[in-house]
Coordinates of C-alpha atoms in Angstrom, one line a residue:
M1 CA 5.9 -27.9 22.9
E2 CA 7.7 -27.5 19.6
P3 CA 5.6 -25.5 17.1
L4 CA 3.8 -27.6 14.4
I5 CA 4.2 -24.9 12.1
D6 CA 7.5 -22.4 12.2
I7 CA 6.7 -19.4 9.9
K8 CA 10.5 -17.8 9.3
N9 CA 10.8 -14.1 8.2
L10 CA 8.4 -14.8 5.3
S11 CA 8.1 -12.0 2.2
K12 CA 6.3 -11.6 -0.9
Q13 CA 6.0 -9.2 -3.8
Y14 CA 4.1 -9.0 -6.4
K15 CA 5.5 -8.0 -9.7
S16 CA 3.1 -5.8 -10.4
S17 CA 3.3 -4.0 -7.2
D18 CA 6.2 -1.6 -5.6
V19 CA 4.3 -3.1 -2.3
K20 CA 5.2 -6.0 -0.4
A21 CA 2.0 -8.3 -0.1
I22 CA 3.6 -9.8 2.7
D23 CA 6.9 -8.2 4.6
D24 CA 9.1 -10.5 6.8
I25 CA 6.3 -11.7 9.1
S26 CA 7.4 -14.5 11.4
F27 CA 4.9 -16.4 13.7
E28 CA 4.6 -20.3 15.1
I29 CA 1.6 -22.3 15.6
R30 CA 0.9 -25.2 18.1
K31 CA 0.0 -28.5 17.8
G32 CA -4.0 -28.7 18.5
E33 CA -4.6 -24.8 18.4
L34 CA -7.3 -22.9 16.9
F35 CA -5.1 -19.9 15.4
A36 CA -6.9 -16.6 14.4
F37 CA -4.7 -15.0 11.7
L38 CA -6.5 -11.3 10.8
G39 CA -6.8 -8.6 8.4
V40 CA -8.9 -6.3 6.2
N41 CA -8.5 -7.6 2.5
G42 CA -5.2 -6.9 0.9
A43 CA -3.5 -7.2 4.0
G44 CA -2.1 -10.5 3.3
K45 CA -3.6 -13.4 5.1
S46 CA -4.3 -15.6 1.3
T47 CA -0.8 -14.4 0.0
A48 CA 0.7 -16.4 3.2
I49 CA -2.2 -19.0 3.2
N50 CA -1.0 -19.8 -0.6
I51 CA 2.5 -19.9 -0.1
L52 CA 2.1 -22.0 3.2
V53 CA 0.0 -24.5 1.1
G54 CA 2.6 -24.1 -2.4
I55 CA 0.3 -22.4 -4.7
I56 CA 2.5 -19.6 -5.1
K57 CA 6.4 -19.0 -4.3
K58 CA 7.7 -16.7 -1.7
D59 CA 10.7 -14.1 -2.4
N60 CA 12.1 -15.0 0.8
G61 CA 12.2 -17.2 4.1
E62 CA 11.2 -20.1 5.5
I63 CA 8.2 -22.7 6.6
Y64 CA 8.4 -25.9 8.6
I65 CA 5.8 -28.3 9.7
E66 CA 6.9 -30.8 12.4
G67 CA 10.3 -29.9 11.8
K68 CA 10.4 -30.5 8.5
N69 CA 10.7 -27.7 5.7
I70 CA 7.9 -27.6 3.3
E71 CA 9.9 -26.9 0.1
E72 CA 12.3 -29.9 0.5
Q73 CA 9.5 -32.4 1.3
S74 CA 6.3 -31.0 0.0
S75 CA 5.3 -34.6 -1.4
L76 CA 5.6 -35.7 2.4
L77 CA 3.7 -32.9 3.7
K78 CA 0.8 -32.8 1.2
N79 CA -1.3 -35.3 3.4
D80 CA -0.8 -33.0 6.5
I81 CA -2.6 -30.1 4.9
G82 CA -6.9 -29.8 4.2
V83 CA -7.5 -26.3 3.0
V84 CA -10.9 -24.7 2.6
F85 CA -10.8 -22.5 0.4
Q86 CA -13.0 -19.1 -0.4
S87 CA -14.4 -20.2 -3.4
S88 CA -15.0 -24.1 -3.9
L89 CA -12.8 -26.8 -5.5
L90 CA -15.9 -29.0 -6.3
D91 CA -17.3 -30.3 -9.3
K92 CA -20.8 -28.5 -9.2
H93 CA -22.1 -31.2 -11.7
L94 CA -21.4 -34.7 -9.7
T95 CA -23.3 -35.3 -6.7
V96 CA -22.2 -34.7 -3.3
R97 CA -20.8 -38.5 -2.5
Q98 CA -19.2 -38.4 -5.9
N99 CA -17.0 -35.6 -5.3
L100 CA -16.3 -36.8 -1.9
F101 CA -15.5 -40.2 -3.0
F102 CA -13.0 -39.1 -6.0
R103 CA -11.2 -36.8 -3.5
A104 CA -11.1 -39.8 -0.8
V105 CA -9.4 -41.9 -3.5
L106 CA -6.9 -39.2 -4.9
Y107 CA -5.4 -39.6 -0.7
G108 CA -5.5 -43.3 -1.3
M109 CA -8.6 -44.4 1.1
N110 CA -10.2 -47.3 0.0
K111 CA -13.5 -47.5 0.2
K112 CA -14.8 -48.5 3.7
E113 CA -12.7 -46.2 4.9
F114 CA -14.4 -43.7 3.0
E115 CA -17.6 -44.9 3.7
E116 CA -16.8 -44.7 7.9
R117 CA -15.6 -41.4 7.0
L118 CA -18.5 -39.9 5.2
S119 CA -21.1 -42.0 7.9
F120 CA -19.0 -39.9 10.7
F121 CA -19.3 -36.1 8.6
S122 CA -23.0 -36.9 7.6
A123 CA -24.0 -37.5 10.7
Q124 CA -22.5 -34.3 12.6
L125 CA -23.8 -31.9 9.4
E126 CA -27.0 -33.6 8.4
L127 CA -25.4 -34.4 5.1
K128 CA -27.4 -37.4 4.5
P129 CA -30.2 -36.1 2.3
I130 CA -28.1 -34.0 -0.1
L131 CA -25.6 -36.9 -0.8
N132 CA -26.6 -38.2 -4.5
R133 CA -28.0 -34.7 -4.9
P134 CA -25.7 -32.7 -7.6
L135 CA -23.9 -30.2 -5.8
G136 CA -24.8 -27.3 -8.5
K137 CA -28.3 -27.9 -7.3
L138 CA -27.2 -27.1 -3.4
S139 CA -27.5 -24.2 -1.4
G140 CA -24.4 -22.0 -0.2
G141 CA -24.6 -23.3 3.0
Q142 CA -25.1 -26.9 1.9
K143 CA -22.4 -26.4 -0.6
R144 CA -19.8 -25.2 2.3
K145 CA -20.8 -28.2 4.3
V146 CA -19.3 -30.2 1.7
D147 CA -16.0 -28.3 1.0
I148 CA -15.6 -28.6 4.5
V149 CA -15.9 -32.0 4.7
R150 CA -13.9 -32.3 1.3
A151 CA -10.5 -30.7 3.7
L152 CA -11.1 -33.3 6.0
M153 CA -11.9 -36.3 4.6
H154 CA -8.4 -37.4 4.8
K155 CA -7.8 -37.0 8.4
P156 CA -5.3 -34.1 7.9
K157 CA -3.1 -33.0 10.9
I158 CA -3.6 -29.0 9.9
L159 CA -6.9 -27.6 8.6
I160 CA -6.1 -23.9 6.8
L161 CA -10.1 -22.3 7.1
D162 CA -10.1 -19.1 4.4
E163 CA -13.5 -17.2 5.6
P164 CA -15.1 -21.1 6.1
T165 CA -18.2 -19.3 7.7
T166 CA -18.3 -15.9 4.9
G167 CA -22.3 -15.8 4.2
L168 CA -23.8 -18.8 6.1
D169 CA -26.9 -18.9 8.2
P170 CA -26.5 -19.2 12.3
K171 CA -27.2 -22.6 12.5
T172 CA -25.3 -23.9 9.8
R173 CA -22.3 -21.9 11.4
Q174 CA -23.4 -23.4 14.3
E175 CA -23.0 -27.2 13.0
V176 CA -19.2 -26.3 11.6
W177 CA -17.8 -24.9 14.0
L178 CA -19.3 -27.7 16.3
L179 CA -17.4 -30.2 14.3
I180 CA -14.6 -28.6 14.2
N181 CA -13.9 -28.2 17.9
T182 CA -15.2 -31.8 17.9
L183 CA -12.0 -32.5 15.9
I184 CA -10.0 -30.5 17.9
K185 CA -10.8 -32.5 21.2
K186 CA -11.1 -35.6 19.3
D187 CA -8.0 -35.7 16.9
N188 CA -5.8 -32.8 18.1
L189 CA -6.6 -30.7 14.9
T190 CA -4.7 -28.2 14.5
V191 CA -6.4 -25.1 12.7
L192 CA -5.5 -21.8 10.8
L193 CA -8.0 -19.6 10.3
T194 CA -9.4 -16.4 8.8
T195 CA -12.4 -14.6 9.3
H196 CA -14.7 -11.5 9.5
Y197 CA -16.3 -12.7 12.4
M198 CA -14.4 -11.8 15.7
E199 CA -16.8 -14.2 17.8
E200 CA -14.8 -16.6 16.2
A201 CA -11.5 -15.0 16.5
V202 CA -12.1 -14.3 20.3
N203 CA -12.6 -18.2 20.9
S204 CA -9.4 -19.1 19.4
N205 CA -6.2 -19.6 21.2
Y206 CA -3.5 -17.6 19.5
V207 CA -4.2 -14.2 17.2
V208 CA -1.9 -12.2 14.8
I209 CA -3.3 -9.3 13.4
I210 CA -2.1 -8.3 9.6
D211 CA -1.6 -5.2 8.6
K212 CA -0.3 -3.9 4.8
G213 CA 1.6 -7.4 4.8
K214 CA 3.1 -6.7 8.5
I215 CA 2.3 -8.5 11.5
V216 CA 1.1 -5.4 14.0
C217 CA 0.1 -7.1 17.2
R218 CA 0.1 -10.6 18.5
G219 CA -1.5 -12.7 22.0
T220 CA -4.1 -14.5 23.3
P221 CA -7.6 -13.0 22.6
Q222 CA -7.6 -12.0 26.4
E223 CA -4.5 -10.3 25.9
L224 CA -5.0 -8.7 23.0
K225 CA -8.2 -7.1 24.6
N226 CA -6.2 -6.0 28.1
K227 CA -4.1 -4.2 25.7
Y228 CA -6.0 -2.8 22.8
A229 CA -9.7 -2.1 23.9
N230 CA -11.4 -0.4 26.0
D231 CA -14.4 -1.3 28.7
Y232 CA -17.3 0.0 29.1
L233 CA -19.1 1.5 32.1
N234 CA -23.3 1.8 31.8
I235 CA -25.1 3.5 33.9
Y236 CA -28.9 3.2 33.9
K237 CA -30.1 4.8 37.5
Y238 CA -28.6 7.2 38.8
K239 CA -28.8 11.0 40.9
D240 CA -28.9 13.4 38.9
E241 CA -25.6 14.9 40.7
L242 CA -23.8 12.4 39.2
L243 CA -23.7 14.6 36.0
D244 CA -22.3 17.4 38.1
V245 CA -19.8 15.3 39.3
L246 CA -18.9 14.6 35.9
K247 CA -18.3 18.0 34.5
E248 CA -16.5 18.7 37.5
E249 CA -14.2 15.7 37.1
N250 CA -13.7 16.6 33.4
V251 CA -14.8 12.9 32.5
K252 CA -15.9 12.5 29.1
Y253 CA -18.8 10.3 28.5
K254 CA -22.1 10.2 26.5
K255 CA -26.1 10.1 27.3
D256 CA -28.5 8.4 25.5
N257 CA -31.8 7.7 26.7
N258 CA -31.1 8.5 30.0
K259 CA -28.0 5.9 29.7
I260 CA -24.5 7.5 30.8
Q261 CA -21.7 5.8 29.0
I262 CA -18.1 5.9 30.3
L263 CA -15.3 4.6 28.2
F264 CA -12.3 3.1 30.7
D265 CA -9.1 1.9 30.0
S266 CA -9.3 -1.1 31.9
T267 CA -11.9 -3.1 34.0
T268 CA -9.7 -1.8 37.1
S269 CA -10.3 2.0 36.4
A270 CA -14.0 1.5 35.5
K271 CA -14.3 -1.0 38.8
D272 CA -12.2 2.1 40.5
F273 CA -14.8 5.1 39.4
V274 CA -18.3 3.0 40.4
I275 CA -16.5 2.5 43.9
S276 CA -15.7 6.0 44.0
Y277 CA -19.1 7.5 43.3
Q278 CA -20.9 4.7 44.4
K279 CA -23.1 7.0 46.0
Y280 CA -24.7 8.2 43.2
I281 CA -25.2 5.2 41.1
Y282 CA -28.0 2.5 41.3
D283 CA -27.8 0.4 38.1
L284 CA -24.8 -0.3 36.3
E285 CA -23.0 -3.0 34.1
I286 CA -19.3 -3.0 32.9
I287 CA -18.8 -4.3 29.3
K288 CA -15.6 -6.0 28.5
G289 CA -13.9 -4.7 25.4
T290 CA -14.1 -6.6 22.1
M291 CA -12.0 -7.8 19.6
D292 CA -13.7 -5.8 16.8
D293 CA -12.3 -2.7 19.3
V294 CA -8.6 -4.3 19.3
F295 CA -8.8 -4.4 15.6
L296 CA -10.3 -0.8 15.1
N297 CA -7.7 0.4 17.7
V298 CA -4.7 -1.5 16.0
T299 CA -5.2 -1.4 12.4
G300 CA -7.6 2.1 12.1
K301 CA -9.9 -0.3 10.2
E302 CA -13.1 -2.2 10.8
L303 CA -13.2 -5.8 9.6
I304 CA -15.8 -5.9 7.4

């Protein structure tokens, strides 16, 4: 399948810095894909997104959407993209309905189309009680919902989410992701996500991790966990002789409240260990490595 978004050798260096914000990065995003773009603050994520949506200019490289160069055909592509930035773009003095209506008008929607879309989003995100309230009077979670609806009102092909659920309560985060996943399945929506929540990244189709402006790894969440994360073997009930065996075999372990934890480079290694020493073990669990482990092992940094 041809990529919906094709980014080739993209670079950007700000005049105020000797370091490139993004340094010759290339990646593709397929239609209907949830694509996670991860990195600590300052890694280059926002720079790449701002180039993609036309806020800043690149130094080198090319970006194509459906085979069209975005610099040459920006006016044709503007309706294809919806963006949820970290900071709201809405007017705090207008009501929710007014904010969304004016946004719809900018994209050429008529009143009937607007009401149909508003009805759909109101049902999905429980917006009805706040539609006639000024945006400035809403909670942070309510404002975030409205920002997401603003980005989706004109039925874009691509939704860019820059830290969309930071600071949201679990219920609101669940509602937001239920809506997004519904649109991915229903409309084949393509989503480019940056996030600090690894449980969101683990549900993506593909992940790119960027550090100091360069791509340091890429792949599906499962591929990355298999390659860069460790598995944990927790042993809860065991014969005391197991401790002697671990020392004799020079196996590194941690012991906490009678639980033994051993780190393995793969699930296969953990299973082989259990099979070899099963006569000493009564109760255990093998815990797969996480995307947090992947990020830390690849970059040496925690994604916070």
